[in-house]
């Protein structure tokens, strides 16, 4: 559970903004979305390899050109 201490006289919008930032950093929504559906380990590994190849291709193109 996230606890955001609100200081005396602090604007509620500022406290809400701190809460949202802290919530995003915990990656809670990303976990919930990933748990909604099961992906087989082989599919996850394949996607990870495709992403790594894409990033590598971008880096080599950056070095060349």
JSON list of C-alpha atoms in Angstrom, two decimals:
[
{"chain": "A", "resi": 1, "resn": "UNK", "atom": "CA", "xyz": [0.00, 0.00, 0.00]},
{"chain": "A", "resi": 2, "resn": "UNK", "atom": "CA", "xyz": [1.30, 3.43, -0.89]},
{"chain": "A", "resi": 3, "resn": "UNK", "atom": "CA", "xyz": [1.38, 6.07, 1.79]},
{"chain": "A", "resi": 4, "resn": "UNK", "atom": "CA", "xyz": [1.87, 9.70, 0.83]},
{"chain": "A", "resi": 5, "resn": "UNK", "atom": "CA", "xyz": [2.26, 12.05, 3.79]},
{"chain": "A", "resi": 6, "resn": "UNK", "atom": "CA", "xyz": [0.51, 15.34, 3.10]},
{"chain": "A", "resi": 7, "resn": "UNK", "atom": "CA", "xyz": [2.20, 18.27, 4.81]},
{"chain": "A", "resi": 8, "resn": "UNK", "atom": "CA", "xyz": [0.34, 21.06, 6.55]},
{"chain": "A", "resi": 9, "resn": "UNK", "atom": "CA", "xyz": [-0.91, 23.59, 4.01]},
{"chain": "A", "resi": 10, "resn": "UNK", "atom": "CA", "xyz": [0.24, 21.49, 1.01]},
{"chain": "A", "resi": 11, "resn": "UNK", "atom": "CA", "xyz": [-1.82, 21.71, -2.15]},
{"chain": "A", "resi": 12, "resn": "UNK", "atom": "CA", "xyz": [-3.86, 18.54, -2.71]},
{"chain": "A", "resi": 13, "resn": "UNK", "atom": "CA", "xyz": [-2.99, 18.58, -6.43]},
{"chain": "A", "resi": 14, "resn": "UNK", "atom": "CA", "xyz": [0.70, 18.43, -5.59]},
{"chain": "A", "resi": 15, "resn": "UNK", "atom": "CA", "xyz": [0.16, 15.50, -3.23]},
{"chain": "A", "resi": 16, "resn": "UNK", "atom": "CA", "xyz": [-1.92, 13.72, -5.87]},
{"chain": "A", "resi": 17, "resn": "UNK", "atom": "CA", "xyz": [0.85, 14.24, -8.41]},
{"chain": "A", "resi": 18, "resn": "UNK", "atom": "CA", "xyz": [3.37, 12.70, -5.97]},
{"chain": "A", "resi": 19, "resn": "UNK", "atom": "CA", "xyz": [1.04, 9.75, -5.47]},
{"chain": "A", "resi": 20, "resn": "UNK", "atom": "CA", "xyz": [0.66, 9.17, -9.20]},
{"chain": "A", "resi": 21, "resn": "UNK", "atom": "CA", "xyz": [4.42, 9.36, -9.73]},
{"chain": "A", "resi": 22, "resn": "UNK", "atom": "CA", "xyz": [5.06, 6.89, -6.92]},
{"chain": "A", "resi": 23, "resn": "UNK", "atom": "CA", "xyz": [2.34, 4.59, -8.26]},
{"chain": "A", "resi": 24, "resn": "UNK", "atom": "CA", "xyz": [3.91, 4.59, -11.73]},
{"chain": "A", "resi": 25, "resn": "UNK", "atom": "CA", "xyz": [7.30, 3.71, -10.28]},
{"chain": "A", "resi": 26, "resn": "UNK", "atom": "CA", "xyz": [5.93, 0.63, -8.53]},
{"chain": "A", "resi": 27, "resn": "UNK", "atom": "CA", "xyz": [4.88, -0.80, -11.94]},
{"chain": "A", "resi": 28, "resn": "UNK", "atom": "CA", "xyz": [1.62, -2.07, -10.46]},
{"chain": "A", "resi": 29, "resn": "UNK", "atom": "CA", "xyz": [-0.45, -1.53, -13.59]},
{"chain": "A", "resi": 30, "resn": "UNK", "atom": "CA", "xyz": [2.14, -3.24, -15.75]},
{"chain": "A", "resi": 31, "resn": "UNK", "atom": "CA", "xyz": [2.01, -6.29, -13.48]},
{"chain": "A", "resi": 32, "resn": "UNK", "atom": "CA", "xyz": [-1.78, -6.36, -13.53]},
{"chain": "A", "resi": 33, "resn": "UNK", "atom": "CA", "xyz": [-1.89, -6.20, -17.30]},
{"chain": "A", "resi": 34, "resn": "UNK", "atom": "CA", "xyz": [0.72, -8.94, -17.67]},
{"chain": "A", "resi": 35, "resn": "UNK", "atom": "CA", "xyz": [-1.18, -11.20, -15.25]},
{"chain": "A", "resi": 36, "resn": "UNK", "atom": "CA", "xyz": [-4.44, -10.84, -17.17]},
{"chain": "A", "resi": 37, "resn": "UNK", "atom": "CA", "xyz": [-3.27, -13.32, -19.76]},
{"chain": "A", "resi": 38, "resn": "UNK", "atom": "CA", "xyz": [-0.74, -16.11, -19.63]},
{"chain": "A", "resi": 39, "resn": "UNK", "atom": "CA", "xyz": [2.11, -16.14, -22.12]},
{"chain": "A", "resi": 40, "resn": "UNK", "atom": "CA", "xyz": [4.07, -19.31, -22.59]},
{"chain": "A", "resi": 41, "resn": "UNK", "atom": "CA", "xyz": [7.75, -19.06, -21.69]},
{"chain": "A", "resi": 42, "resn": "UNK", "atom": "CA", "xyz": [8.73, -19.95, -25.25]},
{"chain": "A", "resi": 43, "resn": "UNK", "atom": "CA", "xyz": [6.65, -17.06, -26.62]},
{"chain": "A", "resi": 44, "resn": "UNK", "atom": "CA", "xyz": [8.10, -14.65, -24.06]},
{"chain": "A", "resi": 45, "resn": "UNK", "atom": "CA", "xyz": [11.64, -15.75, -24.91]},
{"chain": "A", "resi": 46, "resn": "UNK", "atom": "CA", "xyz": [10.98, -15.35, -28.63]},
{"chain": "A", "resi": 47, "resn": "UNK", "atom": "CA", "xyz": [9.64, -11.83, -28.11]},
{"chain": "A", "resi": 48, "resn": "UNK", "atom": "CA", "xyz": [12.67, -10.98, -25.98]},
{"chain": "A", "resi": 49, "resn": "UNK", "atom": "CA", "xyz": [15.03, -12.25, -28.70]},
{"chain": "A", "resi": 50, "resn": "UNK", "atom": "CA", "xyz": [13.19, -10.28, -31.39]},
{"chain": "A", "resi": 51, "resn": "UNK", "atom": "CA", "xyz": [13.40, -7.12, -29.28]},
{"chain": "A", "resi": 52, "resn": "UNK", "atom": "CA", "xyz": [17.13, -7.68, -28.62]},
{"chain": "A", "resi": 53, "resn": "UNK", "atom": "CA", "xyz": [17.79, -8.15, -32.34]},
{"chain": "A", "resi": 54, "resn": "UNK", "atom": "CA", "xyz": [15.87, -4.96, -33.12]},
{"chain": "A", "resi": 55, "resn": "UNK", "atom": "CA", "xyz": [17.83, -2.94, -30.56]},
{"chain": "A", "resi": 56, "resn": "UNK", "atom": "CA", "xyz": [21.10, -4.40, -31.82]},
{"chain": "A", "resi": 57, "resn": "UNK", "atom": "CA", "xyz": [20.18, -3.49, -35.40]},
{"chain": "A", "resi": 58, "resn": "UNK", "atom": "CA", "xyz": [19.43, 0.07, -34.35]},
{"chain": "A", "resi": 59, "resn": "UNK", "atom": "CA", "xyz": [22.77, 0.37, -32.54]},
{"chain": "A", "resi": 60, "resn": "UNK", "atom": "CA", "xyz": [24.76, -0.97, -35.49]},
{"chain": "A", "resi": 61, "resn": "UNK", "atom": "CA", "xyz": [22.98, 1.40, -37.88]},
{"chain": "A", "resi": 62, "resn": "UNK", "atom": "CA", "xyz": [23.78, 4.27, -35.52]},
{"chain": "A", "resi": 63, "resn": "UNK", "atom": "CA", "xyz": [27.46, 3.32, -35.49]},
{"chain": "A", "resi": 64, "resn": "UNK", "atom": "CA", "xyz": [27.63, 2.95, -39.28]},
{"chain": "A", "resi": 65, "resn": "UNK", "atom": "CA", "xyz": [25.62, 5.93, -40.39]}
]
